[in-house]
Short mmCIF file of C-alpha atoms and ligand atoms in Angstrom, two decimals:
data_model
loop_
_atom_site.label_atom_id
_atom_site.label_comp_id
_atom_site.label_asym_id
_atom_site.label_seq_id
_atom_site.Cartn_x
_atom_site.Cartn_y
_atom_site.Cartn_z
CA MET Z 7 -133.31 -60.90 24.10
CA GLY Z 8 -132.05 -61.07 27.58
CA SER Z 9 -132.08 -64.87 27.59
CA ALA Z 10 -128.96 -65.42 29.59
CA ALA Z 11 -131.19 -66.68 32.48
CA ALA Z 12 -132.49 -69.74 30.56
CA LEU Z 13 -130.53 -72.77 31.82
CA PHE Z 14 -131.03 -75.07 28.83
CA LYS Z 15 -133.09 -73.20 26.08
CA PRO Z 16 -135.06 -69.98 25.96
CA ASP Z 17 -138.56 -70.07 25.05
CA TRP Z 18 -138.10 -68.11 21.76
CA LEU Z 19 -135.91 -70.77 20.25
CA THR Z 20 -137.71 -73.43 18.30
CA TYR Z 21 -136.50 -76.78 16.68
CA PRO Z 22 -136.05 -75.77 12.95
CA SER Z 23 -138.68 -77.48 10.59
CA ASP Z 24 -136.56 -76.50 7.66
CA PRO Z 25 -132.84 -76.33 8.91
CA ALA Z 26 -131.95 -74.81 5.42
CA ALA Z 27 -134.43 -71.81 5.52
CA LEU Z 28 -132.73 -68.52 6.12
CA ASP Z 29 -135.10 -66.39 8.36
CA LEU Z 30 -135.82 -63.21 6.36
CA THR Z 31 -136.02 -60.97 9.36
CA ILE Z 32 -132.40 -61.74 9.82
CA TRP Z 33 -130.80 -62.58 6.54
CA GLU Z 34 -130.90 -59.92 3.72
CA SER Z 35 -131.54 -61.27 0.22
CA SER Z 36 -127.69 -60.88 -0.64
CA PHE Z 37 -127.41 -64.21 1.54
CA GLN Z 38 -128.71 -67.37 -0.22
CA ARG Z 39 -128.39 -71.03 -0.38
CA ASP Z 40 -127.40 -72.58 -3.76
CA GLU Z 41 -128.71 -75.59 -5.25
CA THR Z 42 -126.23 -77.74 -3.40
CA GLY Z 43 -127.43 -75.99 0.01
CA GLU Z 44 -124.36 -74.04 0.37
CA LEU Z 45 -124.48 -70.47 1.69
CA THR Z 46 -123.42 -67.99 -0.88
CA VAL Z 47 -122.96 -63.97 -0.43
CA ASP Z 48 -123.84 -61.88 -3.42
CA GLY Z 49 -123.33 -65.00 -5.52
CA THR Z 50 -120.02 -66.28 -4.04
CA PRO Z 51 -120.03 -69.42 -2.00
CA VAL Z 52 -118.62 -69.33 1.40
CA SER Z 53 -116.12 -72.04 0.62
CA ALA Z 54 -114.64 -70.00 -1.95
CA LEU Z 55 -114.56 -66.92 0.43
CA ARG Z 56 -112.79 -69.21 2.88
CA GLU Z 57 -110.34 -70.50 0.37
CA GLN Z 58 -109.45 -66.90 -0.75
CA PHE Z 59 -109.65 -64.91 2.78
CA GLY Z 60 -109.51 -67.67 5.38
CA THR Z 61 -111.46 -67.68 8.67
CA PRO Z 62 -112.46 -66.05 10.79
CA ALA Z 63 -113.59 -63.29 8.38
CA TYR Z 64 -116.24 -60.58 8.45
CA VAL Z 65 -118.11 -60.65 5.11
CA PHE Z 66 -119.73 -57.46 4.29
CA SER Z 67 -122.13 -56.98 1.55
CA GLU Z 68 -121.76 -53.67 -0.27
CA SER Z 69 -125.07 -54.31 -1.98
CA VAL Z 70 -126.98 -54.60 1.39
CA PHE Z 71 -125.22 -51.69 2.86
CA ARG Z 72 -125.97 -49.38 0.09
CA ALA Z 73 -129.70 -50.56 -0.16
CA ARG Z 74 -130.22 -49.91 3.43
CA ALA Z 75 -128.58 -46.65 3.68
CA ARG Z 76 -130.60 -45.51 0.44
CA GLY Z 77 -133.57 -47.03 2.00
CA PHE Z 78 -133.38 -45.39 5.10
CA ARG Z 79 -132.59 -41.93 3.72
CA GLU Z 80 -135.57 -42.20 1.28
CA ALA Z 81 -137.99 -43.39 3.87
CA PHE Z 82 -137.30 -40.34 6.28
CA THR Z 83 -136.96 -37.95 3.44
CA GLU Z 84 -140.24 -38.93 1.89
CA ALA Z 85 -142.05 -39.27 5.17
CA PHE Z 86 -141.13 -35.78 6.42
CA ALA Z 87 -141.53 -34.28 2.80
CA HIS Z 88 -145.01 -35.25 3.19
CA HIS Z 89 -145.31 -32.70 5.88
CA GLY Z 90 -143.11 -30.13 4.02
CA ALA Z 91 -140.22 -30.85 6.22
CA GLU Z 92 -136.60 -31.52 5.38
CA VAL Z 93 -134.12 -34.34 6.74
CA SER Z 94 -130.71 -35.28 6.77
CA VAL Z 95 -129.50 -38.70 7.44
CA TYR Z 96 -126.05 -39.41 9.21
CA TYR Z 97 -124.57 -42.80 9.06
CA ALA Z 98 -123.18 -43.50 12.75
CA GLY Z 99 -119.86 -44.35 12.03
CA LYS Z 100 -119.06 -45.89 15.35
CA SER Z 101 -121.26 -48.87 14.34
CA PHE Z 102 -118.97 -49.94 11.60
CA LEU Z 103 -116.24 -47.70 9.96
CA CYS Z 104 -113.46 -47.96 7.53
CA THR Z 105 -112.83 -45.75 4.42
CA ALA Z 106 -114.74 -47.93 1.83
CA VAL Z 107 -117.88 -47.98 4.08
CA ALA Z 108 -117.63 -44.20 4.58
CA ALA Z 109 -117.38 -43.76 0.79
CA TRP Z 110 -120.41 -46.01 0.29
CA ALA Z 111 -122.32 -43.85 2.75
CA LYS Z 112 -121.25 -40.54 1.10
CA ASP Z 113 -122.16 -41.95 -2.37
CA GLU Z 114 -125.60 -42.85 -1.09
CA GLY Z 115 -126.19 -39.36 0.02
CA LEU Z 116 -125.78 -39.96 3.79
CA ASN Z 117 -123.88 -37.66 6.14
CA LEU Z 118 -121.25 -39.04 8.76
CA ASP Z 119 -121.62 -39.08 12.50
CA THR Z 120 -118.29 -39.49 14.29
CA ALA Z 121 -117.36 -39.85 17.90
CA SER Z 122 -113.74 -39.09 18.07
CA GLY Z 123 -110.80 -37.67 16.06
CA GLY Z 124 -110.01 -41.18 14.75
CA GLU Z 125 -113.46 -41.59 13.16
CA LEU Z 126 -113.24 -38.03 11.82
CA ALA Z 127 -109.91 -38.97 10.22
CA VAL Z 128 -111.43 -41.97 8.60
CA GLY Z 129 -114.44 -40.04 7.24
CA LEU Z 130 -112.04 -37.32 5.72
CA ARG Z 131 -109.69 -40.03 4.17
CA ALA Z 132 -112.83 -41.41 2.60
CA GLY Z 133 -113.35 -38.04 0.90
CA MET Z 134 -116.56 -37.12 3.00
CA PRO Z 135 -116.78 -33.38 2.85
CA GLY Z 136 -116.18 -31.92 6.33
CA GLU Z 137 -119.57 -30.01 6.09
CA ARG Z 138 -121.18 -33.55 5.98
CA ILE Z 139 -119.60 -34.78 9.17
CA ALA Z 140 -120.74 -34.34 12.67
CA LEU Z 141 -118.59 -34.54 15.69
CA HIS Z 142 -120.06 -36.30 18.87
CA GLY Z 143 -118.59 -37.31 22.19
CA ASN Z 144 -118.81 -36.26 25.88
CA ASN Z 145 -115.19 -35.40 26.37
CA LYS Z 146 -113.79 -34.01 23.10
CA SER Z 147 -110.28 -32.82 23.44
CA GLU Z 148 -109.15 -29.52 22.28
CA ALA Z 149 -107.10 -31.11 19.56
CA GLU Z 150 -110.20 -32.94 18.14
CA LEU Z 151 -112.17 -29.69 18.12
CA ARG Z 152 -109.41 -27.82 16.43
CA ARG Z 153 -109.15 -30.83 13.78
CA ALA Z 154 -113.03 -30.56 13.34
CA LEU Z 155 -113.08 -26.81 12.89
CA GLU Z 156 -110.02 -26.91 10.55
CA ASN Z 157 -112.15 -29.27 8.41
CA ASN Z 158 -115.28 -27.08 8.50
CA VAL Z 159 -117.32 -29.97 10.00
CA GLY Z 160 -121.20 -29.38 9.71
CA ARG Z 161 -121.70 -29.49 13.30
CA ILE Z 162 -120.36 -30.19 16.77
CA VAL Z 163 -122.72 -31.84 19.18
CA ALA Z 164 -121.71 -30.26 22.63
CA ASP Z 165 -122.46 -32.43 25.67
CA SER Z 166 -121.91 -29.96 28.55
CA ALA Z 167 -121.61 -26.25 29.75
CA ASP Z 168 -117.81 -27.04 30.01
CA GLU Z 169 -117.59 -28.12 26.49
CA VAL Z 170 -119.53 -25.09 25.16
CA ARG Z 171 -116.97 -22.92 26.77
CA LEU Z 172 -114.11 -24.92 25.38
CA ILE Z 173 -115.70 -24.61 22.01
CA ALA Z 174 -116.14 -21.18 22.14
CA ARG Z 175 -112.62 -20.47 23.16
CA VAL Z 176 -110.99 -22.71 20.41
CA ALA Z 177 -113.37 -21.24 17.73
CA ALA Z 178 -112.34 -17.84 18.84
CA ASP Z 179 -108.72 -18.76 18.85
CA MET Z 180 -108.94 -19.95 15.32
CA GLY Z 181 -111.17 -17.05 14.13
CA VAL Z 182 -113.74 -19.45 12.96
CA THR Z 183 -117.45 -19.94 13.75
CA ALA Z 184 -118.50 -23.32 15.20
CA PRO Z 185 -121.93 -24.81 14.25
CA VAL Z 186 -123.01 -26.25 17.47
CA MET Z 187 -126.03 -28.49 18.49
CA LEU Z 188 -126.66 -29.27 22.28
CA ARG Z 189 -127.25 -32.84 23.19
CA LEU Z 190 -130.21 -33.01 25.60
CA THR Z 191 -131.58 -35.88 28.07
CA PRO Z 192 -135.26 -35.78 27.13
CA GLY Z 193 -136.03 -38.04 30.21
CA VAL Z 194 -137.05 -40.99 27.72
CA HIS Z 195 -134.93 -44.08 27.53
CA ALA Z 196 -136.17 -46.63 25.00
CA SER Z 197 -135.41 -50.39 24.95
CA THR Z 198 -136.55 -52.90 22.32
CA HIS Z 199 -140.28 -52.84 22.71
CA ASP Z 200 -140.65 -50.33 25.53
CA PHE Z 201 -139.53 -46.99 26.89
CA ILE Z 202 -139.30 -45.64 30.28
CA ALA Z 203 -139.85 -41.94 31.26
CA THR Z 204 -137.49 -40.60 33.86
CA ALA Z 205 -137.18 -37.27 35.36
CA HIS Z 206 -133.49 -37.56 35.98
CA GLU Z 207 -131.05 -39.75 33.91
CA ASP Z 208 -128.37 -41.41 35.64
CA GLN Z 209 -125.94 -41.38 32.66
CA LYS Z 210 -122.89 -39.48 31.24
CA PHE Z 211 -124.58 -38.33 28.10
CA GLY Z 212 -126.63 -35.29 27.64
CA GLN Z 213 -128.03 -31.95 29.39
CA SER Z 214 -130.88 -31.85 31.77
CA LEU Z 215 -134.24 -30.34 30.93
CA VAL Z 216 -135.51 -30.56 34.44
CA PRO Z 217 -136.04 -27.35 36.25
CA GLY Z 218 -133.74 -26.51 38.97
CA THR Z 219 -130.79 -28.67 37.68
CA ALA Z 220 -128.46 -25.71 36.97
CA GLN Z 221 -128.25 -24.94 40.48
CA LEU Z 222 -127.78 -28.53 41.45
CA ALA Z 223 -125.00 -28.78 39.06
CA GLY Z 224 -123.17 -25.99 40.98
CA PHE Z 225 -124.10 -22.89 39.34
CA HIS Z 226 -124.98 -20.27 41.89
CA ALA Z 227 -127.71 -17.79 41.89
CA ASP Z 228 -125.65 -14.74 41.21
CA GLU Z 229 -123.84 -16.63 38.37
CA LEU Z 230 -126.93 -17.66 36.89
CA GLU Z 231 -128.39 -14.06 37.15
CA SER Z 232 -125.07 -12.56 35.39
CA MET Z 233 -126.03 -14.85 32.44
CA GLY Z 234 -129.79 -13.51 32.46
CA LEU Z 235 -130.92 -16.84 33.82
CA ARG Z 236 -133.16 -18.00 36.83
CA THR Z 237 -132.33 -19.91 39.77
CA ASP Z 238 -134.84 -22.69 38.58
CA ASP Z 239 -133.53 -23.09 35.12
CA ALA Z 240 -132.43 -26.47 33.74
CA TYR Z 241 -128.68 -27.31 33.17
CA ALA Z 242 -129.23 -27.30 29.45
CA THR Z 243 -130.50 -23.60 29.43
CA VAL Z 244 -126.99 -22.62 30.95
CA SER Z 245 -125.31 -24.24 27.87
CA VAL Z 246 -128.12 -22.43 25.66
CA ALA Z 247 -127.16 -19.07 27.22
CA LEU Z 248 -123.52 -19.68 26.94
CA ALA Z 249 -123.72 -20.56 23.28
CA LEU Z 250 -126.03 -17.81 22.41
CA ALA Z 251 -123.54 -15.24 23.91
CA ALA Z 252 -120.49 -16.58 22.34
CA ASP Z 253 -119.63 -14.72 19.30
CA HIS Z 254 -117.92 -17.78 17.77
CA ILE Z 255 -120.73 -20.26 18.11
CA ASP Z 256 -123.52 -20.59 15.88
CA LEU Z 257 -126.12 -22.46 17.95
CA ARG Z 258 -128.08 -24.61 15.39
CA GLY Z 259 -130.46 -26.70 17.95
CA PHE Z 260 -130.86 -29.71 19.89
CA HIS Z 261 -129.96 -33.23 19.78
CA CYS Z 262 -131.02 -36.45 21.57
CA HIS Z 263 -130.37 -40.32 21.37
CA ILE Z 264 -132.53 -42.27 23.47
CA GLY Z 265 -130.94 -45.76 23.05
CA SER Z 266 -130.26 -48.66 20.80
CA GLN Z 267 -131.93 -51.61 19.43
CA ILE Z 268 -135.41 -49.96 19.57
CA PHE Z 269 -138.32 -51.50 17.37
CA GLU Z 270 -141.17 -49.01 18.41
CA ALA Z 271 -141.55 -45.43 17.17
CA GLU Z 272 -143.15 -44.48 20.36
CA GLY Z 273 -140.01 -43.66 22.22
CA PHE Z 274 -138.72 -41.50 19.49
CA SER Z 275 -142.19 -39.72 19.38
CA GLN Z 276 -141.83 -39.01 23.06
CA ALA Z 277 -138.35 -37.66 22.92
CA ALA Z 278 -139.07 -35.54 19.80
CA LYS Z 279 -142.05 -34.10 21.80
CA LYS Z 280 -139.61 -33.20 24.65
CA VAL Z 281 -136.92 -31.69 22.38
CA LEU Z 282 -139.45 -29.73 20.20
CA GLY Z 283 -141.14 -28.40 23.26
CA TYR Z 284 -137.84 -27.28 24.70
CA LEU Z 285 -136.76 -25.71 21.28
CA ASN Z 286 -139.95 -23.79 21.30
CA GLU Z 287 -139.34 -22.40 24.69
CA ILE Z 288 -135.90 -21.37 23.92
CA ASN Z 289 -136.90 -19.66 20.75
CA HIS Z 290 -139.50 -17.49 22.60
CA ARG Z 291 -137.42 -16.90 25.56
CA PHE Z 292 -134.28 -15.74 23.94
CA ASN Z 293 -136.05 -14.35 20.64
CA VAL Z 294 -134.25 -16.59 18.28
CA THR Z 295 -135.16 -19.40 15.65
CA LEU Z 296 -132.98 -22.45 16.00
CA PRO Z 297 -133.27 -24.18 12.96
CA GLU Z 298 -132.60 -28.00 13.64
CA ILE Z 299 -133.15 -30.92 15.87
CA ASP Z 300 -131.53 -34.25 15.52
CA LEU Z 301 -133.21 -37.25 16.96
CA GLY Z 302 -130.24 -39.72 17.02
CA GLY Z 303 -130.30 -43.34 15.99
CA GLY Z 304 -131.08 -46.56 17.74
CA TYR Z 305 -133.25 -48.36 15.05
CA GLY Z 306 -133.40 -52.06 15.93
CA ILE Z 307 -132.67 -55.04 13.72
CA GLY Z 308 -133.29 -58.87 13.90
CA TYR Z 309 -130.63 -61.02 15.51
CA VAL Z 310 -132.51 -64.07 16.38
CA GLU Z 311 -135.78 -65.80 15.65
CA GLY Z 312 -139.03 -64.34 16.75
CA GLU Z 313 -137.88 -60.61 16.62
CA LYS Z 314 -139.89 -58.17 14.71
CA PRO Z 315 -137.92 -55.22 13.65
CA ARG Z 316 -139.97 -52.59 11.88
CA ALA Z 317 -139.39 -51.38 8.43
CA ALA Z 318 -137.61 -47.86 8.19
CA ARG Z 319 -140.76 -46.72 6.26
CA ASP Z 320 -143.18 -47.58 9.05
CA VAL Z 321 -141.04 -45.88 11.76
CA ALA Z 322 -140.42 -42.85 9.65
CA THR Z 323 -144.14 -42.40 8.63
CA GLU Z 324 -145.22 -42.80 12.40
CA LEU Z 325 -142.43 -40.30 13.65
CA ALA Z 326 -142.98 -37.62 10.82
CA ASP Z 327 -146.95 -37.76 11.81
CA SER Z 328 -146.19 -37.29 15.31
CA VAL Z 329 -143.60 -34.52 15.05
CA SER Z 330 -145.85 -32.72 12.68
CA LYS Z 331 -148.80 -32.87 15.16
CA THR Z 332 -146.38 -31.82 18.04
CA CYS Z 333 -145.18 -28.84 16.00
CA ALA Z 334 -148.70 -27.94 15.09
CA ASP Z 335 -149.83 -28.04 18.61
CA LEU Z 336 -146.94 -25.79 19.59
CA GLY Z 337 -147.75 -23.42 16.73
CA MET Z 338 -144.18 -23.77 15.13
CA ALA Z 339 -142.87 -24.69 12.01
CA ILE Z 340 -141.23 -28.12 11.77
CA PRO Z 341 -137.38 -27.55 12.16
CA HIS Z 342 -134.85 -29.34 10.03
CA LEU Z 343 -134.59 -32.95 11.31
CA SER Z 344 -131.51 -35.32 11.36
CA PHE Z 345 -131.44 -38.91 12.17
CA GLU Z 346 -128.35 -40.93 12.92
CA PRO Z 347 -128.98 -44.85 12.07
CA GLY Z 348 -125.75 -47.06 12.53
CA ARG Z 349 -126.91 -50.57 13.59
CA SER Z 350 -129.92 -50.70 11.25
CA ILE Z 351 -127.66 -49.93 8.22
CA ALA Z 352 -124.52 -51.81 8.95
CA GLY Z 353 -125.95 -54.82 11.13
CA PRO Z 354 -127.72 -56.73 8.49
CA SER Z 355 -125.00 -56.02 6.06
CA GLY Z 356 -122.37 -58.21 7.62
CA ILE Z 357 -121.86 -61.90 8.66
CA THR Z 358 -119.00 -63.60 10.19
CA LEU Z 359 -117.52 -66.69 8.82
CA TYR Z 360 -115.69 -69.38 11.52
CA THR Z 361 -114.29 -72.63 10.88
CA VAL Z 362 -115.55 -75.38 13.44
CA GLY Z 363 -112.75 -76.95 15.63
CA THR Z 364 -113.23 -78.82 18.78
CA ILE Z 365 -116.68 -80.27 19.50
CA LYS Z 366 -117.60 -81.41 23.10
CA ASN Z 367 -120.91 -82.82 24.70
CA VAL Z 368 -121.27 -81.30 28.11
CA SER Z 369 -123.82 -82.74 30.73
CA ILE Z 370 -125.70 -79.90 32.47
CA GLU Z 371 -128.81 -79.46 34.86
CA ASP Z 372 -131.92 -77.90 33.36
CA GLU Z 373 -134.67 -75.87 35.23
CA HIS Z 374 -136.17 -79.04 36.43
CA GLY Z 375 -133.17 -80.52 37.89
CA ASP Z 376 -132.85 -83.13 34.95
CA THR Z 377 -129.59 -83.86 33.35
CA ARG Z 378 -129.24 -83.01 29.66
CA VAL Z 379 -126.53 -82.68 27.14
CA ARG Z 380 -125.46 -79.36 25.57
CA ARG Z 381 -123.13 -79.59 22.63
CA TYR Z 382 -120.26 -77.12 22.73
CA VAL Z 383 -118.89 -76.11 19.24
CA SER Z 384 -115.64 -74.29 19.18
CA VAL Z 385 -114.81 -71.87 16.48
CA ASP Z 386 -111.43 -70.19 15.53
CA GLY Z 387 -112.58 -66.61 16.63
CA GLY Z 388 -114.71 -65.44 19.41
CA MET Z 389 -115.03 -62.55 21.87
CA SER Z 390 -112.03 -60.70 20.05
CA ASP Z 391 -114.11 -60.56 16.97
CA ASN Z 392 -117.50 -60.26 18.61
CA ALA Z 393 -117.68 -58.76 22.07
CA ARG Z 394 -121.36 -58.27 22.12
CA PRO Z 395 -122.39 -61.59 23.95
CA VAL Z 396 -119.99 -60.78 26.72
CA LEU Z 397 -120.76 -56.93 26.89
CA TYR Z 398 -124.41 -57.07 26.53
CA GLU Z 399 -125.52 -60.83 26.90
CA ALA Z 400 -126.43 -60.17 23.27
CA ASP Z 401 -127.97 -63.14 21.29
CA TYR Z 402 -126.96 -64.28 17.84
CA THR Z 403 -127.81 -67.34 15.66
CA ALA Z 404 -125.62 -69.38 13.30
CA VAL Z 405 -125.91 -71.58 10.49
CA LEU Z 406 -123.90 -74.44 8.95
CA ALA Z 407 -122.65 -72.66 5.70
CA ASN Z 408 -120.57 -74.71 3.52
CA ARG Z 409 -123.19 -77.36 2.95
CA ALA Z 410 -126.76 -78.14 3.39
CA PRO Z 411 -127.80 -78.36 7.19
CA GLU Z 412 -129.52 -81.84 6.91
CA GLY Z 413 -130.83 -84.32 9.39
CA ASP Z 414 -131.22 -84.13 13.04
CA GLN Z 415 -130.54 -80.73 14.78
CA VAL Z 416 -128.94 -80.49 18.16
CA LEU Z 417 -129.09 -77.80 20.66
CA SER Z 418 -125.60 -76.14 20.41
CA ARG Z 419 -123.55 -73.52 21.94
CA VAL Z 420 -120.90 -71.82 19.65
CA VAL Z 421 -117.92 -70.71 21.71
CA GLY Z 422 -114.75 -69.03 20.80
CA LYS Z 423 -111.00 -69.86 21.27
CA HIS Z 424 -110.14 -67.50 24.11
CA CYS Z 425 -109.04 -68.31 27.63
CA GLU Z 426 -112.32 -67.14 29.21
CA SER Z 427 -115.41 -69.33 29.85
CA GLY Z 428 -117.61 -66.32 29.06
CA ASP Z 429 -116.09 -66.45 25.54
CA ILE Z 430 -119.56 -67.17 23.88
CA VAL Z 431 -120.53 -66.44 20.23
CA VAL Z 432 -124.01 -68.04 20.02
CA ARG Z 433 -125.53 -69.01 23.35
CA TYR Z 434 -128.53 -71.13 21.87
CA VAL Z 435 -128.73 -72.50 18.35
CA TYR Z 436 -129.86 -75.78 16.67
CA LEU Z 437 -127.09 -77.06 14.52
CA PRO Z 438 -126.94 -80.30 12.30
CA GLU Z 439 -125.92 -83.42 14.40
CA ASP Z 440 -123.41 -84.40 11.80
CA LEU Z 441 -121.52 -81.05 12.42
CA LYS Z 442 -117.77 -81.85 12.27
CA ALA Z 443 -114.49 -79.96 12.50
CA GLY Z 444 -113.59 -78.14 9.26
CA ASP Z 445 -117.25 -77.04 8.64
CA VAL Z 446 -118.03 -73.41 8.21
CA LEU Z 447 -120.32 -71.61 10.39
CA ALA Z 448 -121.92 -68.20 9.38
CA VAL Z 449 -123.23 -65.93 12.19
CA PRO Z 450 -125.47 -63.22 10.85
CA ALA Z 451 -126.15 -59.67 11.66
CA THR Z 452 -122.67 -59.06 12.90
CA GLY Z 453 -122.08 -56.05 10.42
CA ALA Z 454 -122.45 -53.58 13.38
CA TYR Z 455 -120.42 -53.22 16.54
CA CYS Z 456 -118.35 -56.27 15.97
CA TYR Z 457 -115.27 -55.21 13.99
CA ALA Z 458 -115.69 -51.79 15.72
CA LEU Z 459 -115.39 -53.43 19.13
CA SER Z 460 -112.69 -55.98 18.12
CA SER Z 461 -109.49 -56.55 19.98
CA ASN Z 462 -106.25 -58.60 20.18
CA TYR Z 463 -107.23 -60.45 23.31
CA ASN Z 464 -104.90 -63.54 23.57
CA MET Z 465 -103.09 -62.27 20.98
CA LEU Z 466 -105.21 -63.08 18.13
CA THR Z 467 -104.94 -61.31 14.92
CA ARG Z 468 -108.16 -59.44 13.72
CA PRO Z 469 -110.08 -60.94 10.97
CA PRO Z 470 -110.18 -59.01 7.68
CA VAL Z 471 -113.38 -57.30 6.16
CA VAL Z 472 -114.17 -58.80 2.91
CA ALA Z 473 -116.63 -56.80 0.91
CA THR Z 474 -119.12 -58.46 -1.82
CA SER Z 475 -121.50 -57.01 -4.26
CA ALA Z 476 -123.49 -58.17 -7.05
CA ASP Z 477 -121.31 -56.54 -9.72
CA ALA Z 478 -117.82 -57.06 -8.63
CA GLU Z 479 -115.49 -59.87 -7.17
CA PRO Z 480 -115.15 -60.23 -3.40
CA ARG Z 481 -112.17 -58.12 -2.19
CA ALA Z 482 -110.65 -57.35 1.28
CA ILE Z 483 -111.43 -53.71 2.37
CA VAL Z 484 -109.73 -54.26 5.60
CA ARG Z 485 -106.95 -56.88 5.38
CA ARG Z 486 -106.34 -59.57 8.21
CA GLU Z 487 -103.85 -58.65 10.85
CA THR Z 488 -100.59 -60.39 10.71
CA GLU Z 489 -98.07 -61.16 13.66
CA ASP Z 490 -95.85 -58.48 12.44
CA ASP Z 491 -98.87 -56.01 13.22
CA LEU Z 492 -99.34 -57.59 16.52
CA LEU Z 493 -95.68 -56.82 17.30
CA ALA Z 494 -95.47 -53.56 15.44
CA ARG Z 495 -95.84 -51.46 18.73
CA ASP Z 496 -93.94 -53.76 20.98
CA LEU Z 497 -90.69 -51.97 21.35
CA GLY Z 498 -88.79 -55.05 22.91
CA ASN Z 499 -86.96 -55.46 26.03
CA VAL Z 500 -85.63 -52.01 25.98
C1 PLP M 6 -124.53 -45.00 18.89
C2 PLP M 6 -125.20 -43.69 18.36
C3 PLP M 6 -125.80 -43.72 17.26
C4 PLP M 6 -126.19 -45.03 16.42
O1 PLP M 6 -126.96 -45.86 17.20
P1 PLP M 6 -127.48 -47.24 16.54
O2 PLP M 6 -128.13 -47.72 17.59
O3 PLP M 6 -126.25 -47.95 16.01
O4 PLP M 6 -128.25 -46.66 15.39
C5 PLP M 6 -126.38 -42.56 16.75
N1 PLP M 6 -126.11 -41.43 17.41
C6 PLP M 6 -125.49 -41.13 18.54
C7 PLP M 6 -125.22 -39.90 19.31
C8 PLP M 6 -124.82 -42.45 18.99
O5 PLP M 6 -124.18 -42.44 20.15
#
């Protein structure tokens, strides 16, 4: 919420009237307090989870993941079916990927988005059919492209003219046809409640639709002419011409991804309008019917109080209505649509359990120059298991999990154990005054981009991922790292 500027406490944080209540925009129904006040996950108390798996631990509810994956697929499928259109939903593996999770996504009828050869390998190991996997990335290696084509991936999303040429060469070499989509920069960048329209996007992803950008990118007039293009063509159109001219490329359509943690459908609608307009233009100009567009991911979730993430069904309905209207205005049939949610499926499925260690009250000056006390609560993990607060100034919340959070609540900052003062897990949270070493804290909404971004900083071993579900015993789906793991690649003083 960009609250890093608040000295003492941001406005959105309120003193909890019922400290035991779990905010339903952050906590899914698999997370409940039992009659003693202890937090349970799919019925298992956190103290039992700690006893069996230790802390820190990522606890990931299979029930929540499956329900959200299915819910997303059904919401988008139904909303677009209402307009006679078909959709595919890809789970964005980069948000949280291991073989169990890829298998759950497959079971729930989702396809898989991958962003590297490694993510592709995990998807294949999980039994996801190649045809249901997409390969993304702005700098795919030849080896990654070969691996993708060997496994008949459903599509490769190309991000530059160079890459279209590389795919054409590799596919020709292998004697196969590569299904390709082109990633565009639609000139719409969305954030949580807003979007900005910019002509030129200063970022590495995507290909410009702005007239004249082909020449600006270094394609000379004679070169463009030899491809049947004009001097005022957009950079993306060069990639289109290259892809259409390549015997071993099957150009499927266009892709865009406009940001992350977005709550409103408006940014997606604006981007869809740009991409559909371009698709229509290309279809007429090159006398083709490109069958697909992909509108990416980026659907927001609740991390802290006061946020209002939209239900998948509402966003899907709004988007389907606007896509249908845009296509009607353009006089074209609605193409096949794809969506790539990551965070909105994985994020609310996972929490992180930590054990409290050192507690220290620190005197600080607030906005008015008054001296106040902030309580620093240290836990046994930190920026190595959740890099988002450091990377993005992301806000989280935390609750006392092993017992009921009763009595007075104290403004606290939850910090990790790393040698870095920026090692903050939760910047602002009220926690019980009687919090003590040995208590368990649970940080919700850590299912996405936490394990995925984890590191061994300070030689900490990475936590396990423990899966829970309503009808099975909790079990590790990724085990805790050991000191042997830490030293496994260290070849000694050779
Ligand atoms: C990151 C990414 C996603 C997923 O984004 P979320 O915010 O996790 O939904 C989808 N598609 C592409 C191309 C991405 O880079």
